[in-house]
Amino acid sequence: MDDKNFKENYILVNLEGVRIEQPSQKPIILLREHNGDRFLPIWVGNFEASSIVLEMVNFKFPRPMTHDLIINIFDVFKIKVKRIVISKIIKDTFFAFLDLKKDDEDNITIDLRPSDAIAIAVRLKSPIYVAENVLKKAGLKITSIEEEVKKFRDFLNHASPEDFNI
C-alpha cells in the first residue's frame, strides 16, 4: 500500500499509557487518536504491560528483555521500523503488523500482537497507526479523560519495578 492510500485508511495514534481495569485487575493499553478525541483500549497480559510501562519510565534491565532482543536483531541487520499498525479486529482480538524497511528493498511486513508491536514502538519511538475501521468498531469517545490521564502520568513519573511485582 502506498503512503497516500495508507494515510487515508489509517489513523496516527499516541500511547496514552497502560491502566488497570477495575475490578478485573487486567492491564489495558490506551491509545488516543492524534489530534482527535477517540481512544482505543487494548487488553493485554501482565508481562507486555510491564514491558511497556518500564520502558515509558526509562527503567533498564542489566540484560536485554525479549523486546530489546528484537530491536537488537533489527539493528544488526540494519532493519528500520517504519511504523507499527493495528490493522484489524476479529472477535475481540486485535491484529497488528510491523512495517519494516531494509536499505532499498521493498517493505517487509511482520504479523505480531499489538502489545508486542507497541512495546517495540515505545522503545524506538516509532509511529503507531490504527485502521480507521478498527477505531470505528472498538474506539471510544471520551471527553472527560484529561484528569485521569494526568493522574496516570503522575503515577508513571513515580513508578518503580516494585509497583508491578517484578
PDB file of N, CA and C in Angstrom, residues 28 44 46-47 56 64 95-96 126-127:
ATOM      1  N   ILE A  28      -4.649  -2.611  30.518  1.00  0.00           N
ATOM      2  CA  ILE A  28      -5.183  -2.091  29.255  1.00  0.00           C
ATOM      3  C   ILE A  28      -4.198  -1.065  28.709  1.00  0.00           C
ATOM      4  N   VAL A  44      -4.256  -6.434  27.532  1.00  0.00           N
ATOM      5  CA  VAL A  44      -3.003  -7.155  27.298  1.00  0.00           C
ATOM      6  C   VAL A  44      -2.623  -7.954  28.541  1.00  0.00           C
ATOM      7  N   ASN A  46       0.052  -9.218  31.619  1.00  0.00           N
ATOM      8  CA  ASN A  46       0.864  -8.501  32.608  1.00  0.00           C
ATOM      9  C   ASN A  46       2.298  -8.265  32.135  1.00  0.00           C
ATOM     10  N   PHE A  47       2.912  -9.272  31.503  1.00  0.00           N
ATOM     11  CA  PHE A  47       4.294  -9.123  31.047  1.00  0.00           C
ATOM     12  C   PHE A  47       4.409  -8.004  30.018  1.00  0.00           C
ATOM     13  N   MET A  56       8.507   3.171  29.379  1.00  0.00           N
ATOM     14  CA  MET A  56       7.992   4.541  29.471  1.00  0.00           C
ATOM     15  C   MET A  56       8.667   5.324  30.599  1.00  0.00           C
ATOM     16  N   PRO A  64      19.248  -7.769  28.106  1.00  0.00           N
ATOM     17  CA  PRO A  64      18.119  -7.466  27.212  1.00  0.00           C
ATOM     18  C   PRO A  64      16.910  -8.363  27.477  1.00  0.00           C
ATOM     19  N   PHE A  95      -5.271  -7.381  15.749  1.00  0.00           N
ATOM     20  CA  PHE A  95      -4.136  -7.852  14.965  1.00  0.00           C
ATOM     21  C   PHE A  95      -3.271  -6.653  14.609  1.00  0.00           C
ATOM     22  N   ALA A  96      -1.964  -6.895  14.542  1.00  0.00           N
ATOM     23  CA  ALA A  96      -1.046  -5.798  14.224  1.00  0.00           C
ATOM     24  C   ALA A  96       0.067  -6.319  13.328  1.00  0.00           C
ATOM     25  N   SER A 126       8.668   4.788  17.400  1.00  0.00           N
ATOM     26  CA  SER A 126       8.072   4.604  16.074  1.00  0.00           C
ATOM     27  C   SER A 126       6.620   5.043  16.097  1.00  0.00           C
ATOM     28  N   PRO A 127       6.116   5.547  14.974  1.00  0.00           N
ATOM     29  CA  PRO A 127       4.706   5.930  14.933  1.00  0.00           C
ATOM     30  C   PRO A 127       3.794   4.703  15.008  1.00  0.00           C
TER      31      PRO A 127
END
